[in-house]
Short mmCIF file of C-alpha atoms in Angstrom, two decimals:
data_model
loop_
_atom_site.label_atom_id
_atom_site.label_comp_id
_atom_site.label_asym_id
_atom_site.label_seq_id
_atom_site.Cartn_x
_atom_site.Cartn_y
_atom_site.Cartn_z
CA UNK A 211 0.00 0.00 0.00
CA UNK A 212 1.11 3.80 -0.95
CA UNK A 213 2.58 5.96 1.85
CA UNK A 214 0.62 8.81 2.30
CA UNK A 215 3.74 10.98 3.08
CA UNK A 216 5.24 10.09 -0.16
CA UNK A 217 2.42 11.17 -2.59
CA UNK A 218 2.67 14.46 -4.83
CA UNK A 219 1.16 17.67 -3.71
CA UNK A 220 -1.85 18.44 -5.87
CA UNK A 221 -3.20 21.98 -6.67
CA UNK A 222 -5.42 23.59 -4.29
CA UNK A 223 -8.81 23.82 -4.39
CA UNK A 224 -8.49 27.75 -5.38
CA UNK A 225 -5.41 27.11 -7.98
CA UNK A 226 -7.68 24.02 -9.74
CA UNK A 227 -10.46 26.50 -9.96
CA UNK A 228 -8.04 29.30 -11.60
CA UNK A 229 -6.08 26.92 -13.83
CA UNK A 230 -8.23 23.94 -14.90
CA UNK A 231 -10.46 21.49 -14.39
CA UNK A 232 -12.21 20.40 -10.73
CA UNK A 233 -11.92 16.74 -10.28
CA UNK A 234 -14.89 15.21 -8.37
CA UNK A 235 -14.70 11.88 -6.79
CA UNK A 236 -18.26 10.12 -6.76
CA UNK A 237 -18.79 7.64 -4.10
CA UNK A 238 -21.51 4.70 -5.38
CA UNK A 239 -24.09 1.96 -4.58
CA UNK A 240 -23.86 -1.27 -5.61
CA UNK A 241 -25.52 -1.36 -9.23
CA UNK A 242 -28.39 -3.07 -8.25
CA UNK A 243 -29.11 -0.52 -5.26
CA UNK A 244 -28.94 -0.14 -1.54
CA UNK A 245 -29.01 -3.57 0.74
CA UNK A 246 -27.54 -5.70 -2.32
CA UNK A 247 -24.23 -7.54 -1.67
CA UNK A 248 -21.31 -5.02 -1.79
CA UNK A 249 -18.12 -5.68 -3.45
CA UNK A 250 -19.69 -6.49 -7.17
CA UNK A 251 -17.52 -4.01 -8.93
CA UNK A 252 -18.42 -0.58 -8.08
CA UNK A 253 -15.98 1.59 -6.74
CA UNK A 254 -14.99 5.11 -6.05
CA UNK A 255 -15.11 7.37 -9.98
CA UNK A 256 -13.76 10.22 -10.27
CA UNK A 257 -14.63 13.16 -13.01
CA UNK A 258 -13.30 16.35 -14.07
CA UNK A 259 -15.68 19.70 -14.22
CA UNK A 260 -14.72 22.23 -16.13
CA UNK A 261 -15.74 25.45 -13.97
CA UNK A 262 -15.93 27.94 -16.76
CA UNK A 263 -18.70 25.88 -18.71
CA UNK A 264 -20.01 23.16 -15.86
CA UNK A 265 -19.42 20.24 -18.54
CA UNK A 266 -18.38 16.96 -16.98
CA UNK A 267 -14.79 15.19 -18.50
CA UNK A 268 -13.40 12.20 -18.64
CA UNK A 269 -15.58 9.80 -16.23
CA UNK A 270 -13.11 6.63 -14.49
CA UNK A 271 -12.70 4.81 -11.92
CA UNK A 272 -10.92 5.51 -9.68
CA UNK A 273 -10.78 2.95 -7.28
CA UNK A 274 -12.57 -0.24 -7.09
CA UNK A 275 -14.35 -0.62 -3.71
CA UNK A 276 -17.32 -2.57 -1.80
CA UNK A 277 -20.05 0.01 -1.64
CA UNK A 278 -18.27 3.38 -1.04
CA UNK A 279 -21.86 5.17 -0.38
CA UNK A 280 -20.23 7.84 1.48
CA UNK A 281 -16.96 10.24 0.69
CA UNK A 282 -15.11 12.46 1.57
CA UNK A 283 -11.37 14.77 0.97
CA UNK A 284 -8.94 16.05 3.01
CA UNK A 285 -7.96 19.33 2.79
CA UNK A 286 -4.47 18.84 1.57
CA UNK A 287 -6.04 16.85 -1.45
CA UNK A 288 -3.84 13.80 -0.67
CA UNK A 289 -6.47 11.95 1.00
CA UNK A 290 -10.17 10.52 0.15
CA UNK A 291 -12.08 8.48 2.40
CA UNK A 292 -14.95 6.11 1.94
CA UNK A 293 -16.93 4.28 3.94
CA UNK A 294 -17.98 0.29 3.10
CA UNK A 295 -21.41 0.59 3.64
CA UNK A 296 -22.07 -3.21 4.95
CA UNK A 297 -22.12 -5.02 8.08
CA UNK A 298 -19.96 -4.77 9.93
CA UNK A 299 -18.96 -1.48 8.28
CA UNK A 300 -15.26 -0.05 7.53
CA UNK A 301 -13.75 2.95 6.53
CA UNK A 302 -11.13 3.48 3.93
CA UNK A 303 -8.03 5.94 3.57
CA UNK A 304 -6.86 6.23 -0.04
CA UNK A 305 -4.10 8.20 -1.30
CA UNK A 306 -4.93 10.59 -4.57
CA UNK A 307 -2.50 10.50 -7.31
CA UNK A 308 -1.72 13.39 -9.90
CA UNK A 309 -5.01 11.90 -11.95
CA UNK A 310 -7.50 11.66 -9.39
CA UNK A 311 -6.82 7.68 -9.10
CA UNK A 312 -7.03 6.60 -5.73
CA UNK A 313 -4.83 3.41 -4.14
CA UNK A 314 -5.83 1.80 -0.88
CA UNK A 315 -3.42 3.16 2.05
CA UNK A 316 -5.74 1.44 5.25
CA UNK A 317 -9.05 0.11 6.05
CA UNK A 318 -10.14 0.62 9.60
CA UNK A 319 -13.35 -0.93 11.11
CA UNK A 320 -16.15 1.48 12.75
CA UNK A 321 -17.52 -0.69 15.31
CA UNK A 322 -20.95 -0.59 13.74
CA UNK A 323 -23.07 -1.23 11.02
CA UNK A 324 -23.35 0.21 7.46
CA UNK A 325 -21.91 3.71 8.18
CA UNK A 326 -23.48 5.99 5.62
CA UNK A 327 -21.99 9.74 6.40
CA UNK A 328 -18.66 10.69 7.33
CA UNK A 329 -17.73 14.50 8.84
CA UNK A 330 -13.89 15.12 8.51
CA UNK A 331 -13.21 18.04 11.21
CA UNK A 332 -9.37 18.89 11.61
CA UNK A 333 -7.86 15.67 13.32
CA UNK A 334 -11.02 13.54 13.71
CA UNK A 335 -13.35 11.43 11.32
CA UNK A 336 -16.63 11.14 12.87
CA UNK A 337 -18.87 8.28 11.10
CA UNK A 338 -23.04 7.85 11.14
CA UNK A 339 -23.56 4.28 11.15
CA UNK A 340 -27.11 4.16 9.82
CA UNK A 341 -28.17 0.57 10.81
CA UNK A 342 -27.35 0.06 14.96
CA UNK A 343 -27.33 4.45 15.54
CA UNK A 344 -23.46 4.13 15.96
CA UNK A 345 -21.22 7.65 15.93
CA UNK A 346 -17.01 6.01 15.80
CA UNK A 347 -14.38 8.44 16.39
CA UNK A 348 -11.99 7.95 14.09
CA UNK A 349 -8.80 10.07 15.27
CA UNK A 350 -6.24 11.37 12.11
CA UNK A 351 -2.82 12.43 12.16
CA UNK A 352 -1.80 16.03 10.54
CA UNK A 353 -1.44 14.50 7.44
CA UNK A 354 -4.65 12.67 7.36
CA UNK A 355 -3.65 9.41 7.77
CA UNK A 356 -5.40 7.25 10.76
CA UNK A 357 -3.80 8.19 14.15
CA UNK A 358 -1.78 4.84 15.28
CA UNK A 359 -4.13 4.13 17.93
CA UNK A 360 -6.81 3.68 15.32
CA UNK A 361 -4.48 1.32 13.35
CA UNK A 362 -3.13 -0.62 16.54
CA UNK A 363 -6.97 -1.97 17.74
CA UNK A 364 -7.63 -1.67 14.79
CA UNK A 365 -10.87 0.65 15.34
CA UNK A 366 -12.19 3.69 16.37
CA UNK A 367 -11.28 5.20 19.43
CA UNK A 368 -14.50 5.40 20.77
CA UNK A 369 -18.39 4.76 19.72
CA UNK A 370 -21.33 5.73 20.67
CA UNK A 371 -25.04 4.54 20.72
CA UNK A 372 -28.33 5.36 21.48
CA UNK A 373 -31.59 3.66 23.06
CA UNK A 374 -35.23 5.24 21.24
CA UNK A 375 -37.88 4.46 18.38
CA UNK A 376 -40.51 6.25 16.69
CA UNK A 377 -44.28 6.27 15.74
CA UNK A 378 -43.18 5.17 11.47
CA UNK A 379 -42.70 1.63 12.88
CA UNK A 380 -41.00 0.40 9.73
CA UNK A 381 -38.58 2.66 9.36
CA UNK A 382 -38.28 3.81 13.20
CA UNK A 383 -37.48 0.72 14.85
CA UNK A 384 -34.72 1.70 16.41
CA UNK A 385 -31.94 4.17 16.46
CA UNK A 386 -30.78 5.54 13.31
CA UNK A 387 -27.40 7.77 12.88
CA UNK A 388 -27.68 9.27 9.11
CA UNK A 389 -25.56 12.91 9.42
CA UNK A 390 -22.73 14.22 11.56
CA UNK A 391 -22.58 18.00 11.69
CA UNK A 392 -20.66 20.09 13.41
CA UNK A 393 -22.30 23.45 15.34
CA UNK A 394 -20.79 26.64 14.13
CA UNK A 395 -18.19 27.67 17.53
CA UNK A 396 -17.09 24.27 16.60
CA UNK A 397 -17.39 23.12 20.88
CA UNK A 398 -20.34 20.20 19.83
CA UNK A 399 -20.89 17.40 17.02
CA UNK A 400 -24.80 16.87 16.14
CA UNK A 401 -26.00 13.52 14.76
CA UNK A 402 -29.51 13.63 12.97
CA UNK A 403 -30.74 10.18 14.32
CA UNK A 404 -33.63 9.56 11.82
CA UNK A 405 -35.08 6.19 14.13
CA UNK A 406 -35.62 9.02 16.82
CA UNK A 407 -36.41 11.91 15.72
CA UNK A 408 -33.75 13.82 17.30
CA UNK A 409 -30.27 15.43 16.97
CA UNK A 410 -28.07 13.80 19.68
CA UNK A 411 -25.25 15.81 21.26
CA UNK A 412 -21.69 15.44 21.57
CA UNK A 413 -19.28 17.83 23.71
CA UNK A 414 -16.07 17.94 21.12
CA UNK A 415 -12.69 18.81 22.83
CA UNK A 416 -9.56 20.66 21.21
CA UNK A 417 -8.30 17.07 20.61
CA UNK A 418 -11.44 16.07 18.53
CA UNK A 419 -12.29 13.55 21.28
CA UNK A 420 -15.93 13.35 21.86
CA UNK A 421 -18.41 13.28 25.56
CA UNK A 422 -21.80 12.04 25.54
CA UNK A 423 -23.90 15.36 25.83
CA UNK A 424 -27.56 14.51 25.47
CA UNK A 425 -29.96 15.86 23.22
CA UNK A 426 -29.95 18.99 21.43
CA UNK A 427 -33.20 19.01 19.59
CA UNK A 428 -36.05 17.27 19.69
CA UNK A 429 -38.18 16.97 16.17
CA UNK A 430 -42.20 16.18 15.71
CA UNK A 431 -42.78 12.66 15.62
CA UNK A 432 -42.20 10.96 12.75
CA UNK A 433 -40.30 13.49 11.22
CA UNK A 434 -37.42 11.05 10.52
CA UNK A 435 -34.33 13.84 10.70
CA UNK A 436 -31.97 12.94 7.72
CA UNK A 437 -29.29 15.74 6.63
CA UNK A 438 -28.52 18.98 8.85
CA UNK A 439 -27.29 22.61 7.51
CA UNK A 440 -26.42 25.39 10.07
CA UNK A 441 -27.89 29.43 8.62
CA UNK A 442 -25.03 31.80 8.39
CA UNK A 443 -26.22 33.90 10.76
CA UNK A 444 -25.34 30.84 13.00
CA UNK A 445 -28.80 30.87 14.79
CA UNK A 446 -30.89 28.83 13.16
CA UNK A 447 -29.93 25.31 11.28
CA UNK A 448 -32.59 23.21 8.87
CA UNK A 449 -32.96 20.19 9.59
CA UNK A 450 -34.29 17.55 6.78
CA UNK A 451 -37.20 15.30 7.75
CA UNK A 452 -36.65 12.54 5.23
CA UNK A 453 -40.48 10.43 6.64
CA UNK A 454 -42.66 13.43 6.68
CA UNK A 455 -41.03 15.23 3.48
CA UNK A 456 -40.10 18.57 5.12
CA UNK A 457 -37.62 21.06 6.00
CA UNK A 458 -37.42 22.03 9.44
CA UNK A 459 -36.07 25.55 10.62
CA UNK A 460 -34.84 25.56 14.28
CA UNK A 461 -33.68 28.30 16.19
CA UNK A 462 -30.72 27.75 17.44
CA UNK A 463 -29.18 28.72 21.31
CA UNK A 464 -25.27 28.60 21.13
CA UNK A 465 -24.81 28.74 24.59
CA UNK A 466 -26.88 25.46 25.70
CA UNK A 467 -26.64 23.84 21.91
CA UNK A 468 -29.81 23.29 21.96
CA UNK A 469 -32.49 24.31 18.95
CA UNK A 470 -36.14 24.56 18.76
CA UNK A 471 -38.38 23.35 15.88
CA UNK A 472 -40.08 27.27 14.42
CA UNK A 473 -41.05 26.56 11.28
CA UNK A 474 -40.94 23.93 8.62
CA UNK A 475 -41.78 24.13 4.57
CA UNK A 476 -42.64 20.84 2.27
CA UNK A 477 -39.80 19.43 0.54
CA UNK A 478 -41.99 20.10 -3.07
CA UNK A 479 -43.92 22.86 -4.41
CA UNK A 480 -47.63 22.68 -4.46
CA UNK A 481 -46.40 22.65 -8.74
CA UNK A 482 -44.94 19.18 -8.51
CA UNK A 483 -46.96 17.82 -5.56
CA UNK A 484 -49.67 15.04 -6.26
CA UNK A 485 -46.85 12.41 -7.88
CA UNK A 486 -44.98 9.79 -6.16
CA UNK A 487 -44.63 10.40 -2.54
CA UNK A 488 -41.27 12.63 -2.15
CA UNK A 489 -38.17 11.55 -0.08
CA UNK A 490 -36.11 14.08 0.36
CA UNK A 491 -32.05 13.84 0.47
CA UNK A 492 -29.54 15.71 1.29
CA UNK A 493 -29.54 19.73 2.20
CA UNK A 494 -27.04 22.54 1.31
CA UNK A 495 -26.96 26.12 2.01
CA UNK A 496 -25.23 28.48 -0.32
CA UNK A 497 -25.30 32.06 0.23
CA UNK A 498 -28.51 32.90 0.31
CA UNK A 499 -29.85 29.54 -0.99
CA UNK A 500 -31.12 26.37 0.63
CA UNK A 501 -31.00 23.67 -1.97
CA UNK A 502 -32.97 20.04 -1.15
CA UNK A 503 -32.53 17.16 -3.65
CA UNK A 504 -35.66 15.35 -3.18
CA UNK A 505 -36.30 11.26 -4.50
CA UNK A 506 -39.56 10.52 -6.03
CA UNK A 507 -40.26 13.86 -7.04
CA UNK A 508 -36.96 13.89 -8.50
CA UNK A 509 -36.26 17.40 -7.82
CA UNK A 510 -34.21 20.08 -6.79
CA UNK A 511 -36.00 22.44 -4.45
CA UNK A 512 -34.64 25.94 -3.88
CA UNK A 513 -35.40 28.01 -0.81
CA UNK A 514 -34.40 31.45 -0.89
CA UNK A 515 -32.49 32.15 2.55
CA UNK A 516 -33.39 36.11 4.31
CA UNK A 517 -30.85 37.44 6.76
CA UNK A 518 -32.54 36.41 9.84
CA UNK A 519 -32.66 32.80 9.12
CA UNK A 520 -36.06 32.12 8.19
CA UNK A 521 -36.98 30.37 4.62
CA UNK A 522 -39.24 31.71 1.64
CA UNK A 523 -41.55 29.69 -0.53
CA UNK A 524 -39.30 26.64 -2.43
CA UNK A 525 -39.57 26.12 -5.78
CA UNK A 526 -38.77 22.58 -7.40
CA UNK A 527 -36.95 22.34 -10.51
CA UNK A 528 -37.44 18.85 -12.12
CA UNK A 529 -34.21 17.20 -12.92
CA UNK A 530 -33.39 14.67 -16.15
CA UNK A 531 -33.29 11.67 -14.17
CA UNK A 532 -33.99 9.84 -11.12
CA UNK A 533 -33.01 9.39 -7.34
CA UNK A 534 -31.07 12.77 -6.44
CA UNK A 535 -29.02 11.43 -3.93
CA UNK A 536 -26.56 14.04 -2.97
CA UNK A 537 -25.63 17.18 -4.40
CA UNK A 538 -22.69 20.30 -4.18
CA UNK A 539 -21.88 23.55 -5.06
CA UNK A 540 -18.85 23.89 -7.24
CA UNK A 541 -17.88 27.21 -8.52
CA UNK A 542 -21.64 28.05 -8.77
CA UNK A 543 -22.45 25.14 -10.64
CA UNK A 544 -24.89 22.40 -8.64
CA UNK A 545 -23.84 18.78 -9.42
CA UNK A 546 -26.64 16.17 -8.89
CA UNK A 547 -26.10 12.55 -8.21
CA UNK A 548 -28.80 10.72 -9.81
CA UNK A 549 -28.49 7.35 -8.24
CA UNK A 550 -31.47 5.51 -10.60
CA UNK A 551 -30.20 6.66 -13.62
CA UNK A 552 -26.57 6.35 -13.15
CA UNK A 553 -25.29 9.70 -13.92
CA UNK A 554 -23.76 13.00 -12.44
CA UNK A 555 -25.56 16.19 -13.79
CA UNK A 556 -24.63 20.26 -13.20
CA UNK A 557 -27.31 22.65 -13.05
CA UNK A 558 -27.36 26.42 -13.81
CA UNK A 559 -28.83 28.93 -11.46
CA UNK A 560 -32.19 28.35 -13.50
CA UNK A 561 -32.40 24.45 -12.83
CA UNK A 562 -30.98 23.94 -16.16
CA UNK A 563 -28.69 20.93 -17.26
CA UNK A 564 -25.16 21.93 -18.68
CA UNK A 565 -23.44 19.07 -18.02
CA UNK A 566 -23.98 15.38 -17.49
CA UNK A 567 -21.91 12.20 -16.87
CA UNK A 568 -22.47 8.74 -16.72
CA UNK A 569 -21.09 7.33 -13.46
CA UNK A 570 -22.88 4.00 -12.35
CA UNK A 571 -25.34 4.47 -9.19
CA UNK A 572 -23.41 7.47 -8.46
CA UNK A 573 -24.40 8.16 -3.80
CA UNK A 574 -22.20 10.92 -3.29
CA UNK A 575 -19.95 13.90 -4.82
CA UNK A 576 -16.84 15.30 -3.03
CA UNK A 577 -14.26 17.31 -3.70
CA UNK A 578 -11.29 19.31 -2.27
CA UNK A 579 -11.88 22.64 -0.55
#
């Protein structure tokens, strides 16, 4: 396996954007879709976008892999991670090379079962196991590499769980861990448990280590709290009920991390309402937009963002293809993964397709920054 310490420095984030291409790594699903055996020949891809036009280049692999769901880039651009969404579930630390190729450096386990989000903050990895509610602390050296203590057990350094259920008995049978964020004065770690219809607490020290801190928000029932994004003005965060198809604004106390549910707006405009029952994904805020990709509608809803937190009226812009999965915001262009129809799409400002790639069950899109 590479060593991480000998692999070349790529450009940054800021010198890609000024000189070339952005290359996008695309984590997938297994080609015949979630709870199918992993380890059938998908794998990690990797594309370039061109930033000046939003046109997709040069679709490869980059890296075969069982189930890679979830990923996710260090900062120095010498380092992607993805998780092996199965049971039990692993992480994996893979070098980059000048092409965007990506060779296995270690595979840790998590301690739980099929982790589906990963939130890379300084010298930590924190992982959402989705199955058993499981949070794993995976602890990094500078470089990101996986501290020796992860390597030694080999493990995380610590895991945590949670006891609940909800009322959507089928879906809320127990806990769920889907999201890891982190507040905005950086002092907790939120995880979106959709099985209880909270957002558990963690008190982070300088060191990344985590403390069990309780609950910072508790959501309607059956809400089924999937993805989390934090307002600018740092007071209010929106939280994504994937089971009852809305977006929930919370106002948000810094000094107790704790939020309260003050609002919440359908995941669809009453336009594209009335089809097959929406399930929304994942959330981003950008500037002054909240975007929300949104399966079965297969949609893109925009919410325009005012300074004092609160959202207006969404509108839904239908997209050419199904199962948005996950999307980002690269240099104002907003790529789609369309896990159904096996491509990666970019969207103007208007909703409108300028670029389009065909990646196979493509889950999730990172990048540098």
């Amino acid at each position: 396996m590479d060593d991480l310490t000998t692999q070349p420095e790529p450009a940054t984030d800021a010198e890609t954007l000024a000189h070339g291409s952005v290359p996008l790594w695309v984590g997938t699903y297994p080609r015949a879709g979630i709870g199918t055996e992993p380890g059938r020949g998908e794998g990690v891809w990797v594309v370039d976008l061109d930033p000046a036009t939003g046109t997709l280049n040069r679709p490869r692999p980059a890296v075969e892999t069982p189930a890679p769901s979830f990923v996710v880039a260090h900062p120095s651009g010498r380092v992607v991670y993805a998780v092996a969404e199965d049971d039990p579930g692993t992480v994996t630390a893979f070098a980059v090379d000048d092409e965007g190729a990506l060779s296995a450096v270690a595979t840790v386990p998590v301690g739980g079962a099929h982790p589906c989000h990963l939130l890379l903050v300084e010298d930590a990895l924190y992982v959402a196991c989705y199955s058993d509610g499981v949070l794993a602390v995976l602890p990094l050296t500078p470089d990101g590499a996986f501290a020796p203590e992860v390597l030694a057990a080999p493990g995380p350094a610590r895991t945590f769980t949670r006891a609940g259920s909800g009322p959507v008995t089928d879906r809320q049978e127990g806990s769920h861990a889907h999201f890891v964020a982190l507040t905005p004065d950086a002092r907790h770690v939120l995880v979106s448990d959709l099985g209880t219809d909270e957002l558990r607490r963690y008190a982070r020290a300088a060191d990344g280590t985590l403390t069990d801190d309780g609950v910072a928000a508790t959501l309607p029932p059956g809400t089924g709290p999937r993805h989390v994004a934090f307002a600018p003005d740092a007071r209010h965060l929106y939280v994504v009920g994937e089971l009852d198809a809305a977006v929930h604004v919370l106002a948000w106390d810094a000094a107790s991390a704790t939020g309260h549910p003050v609002a919440a707006a359908p995941a669809v405009d009453a336009a594209h309402a009335g089809g097959a029952a929406p399930s929304p994904s994942h959330v981003l805020l950008e500037g002054d937009r909240l975007l929300l990709g949104v399966r079965g509608a297969d949609v893109v809803t925009t919410y325009p963002v005012a300074a004092d937190g609160s959202l207006g009226a969404g509108t839904s812009s239908p997209l050419g293809g199904r199962t948005p999965r996950h999307l980002d915001v690269v240099a104002d262009w907003t790529v789609v993964a369309l896990q159904d129809s096996h491509a990666v799409v970019v969207l103007d400002h208007d909703g409108t397709e300028v670029g389009r790639a065909p990646i196979p069950s493509p889950a999730c899109i990172t990048r540098v920054r």
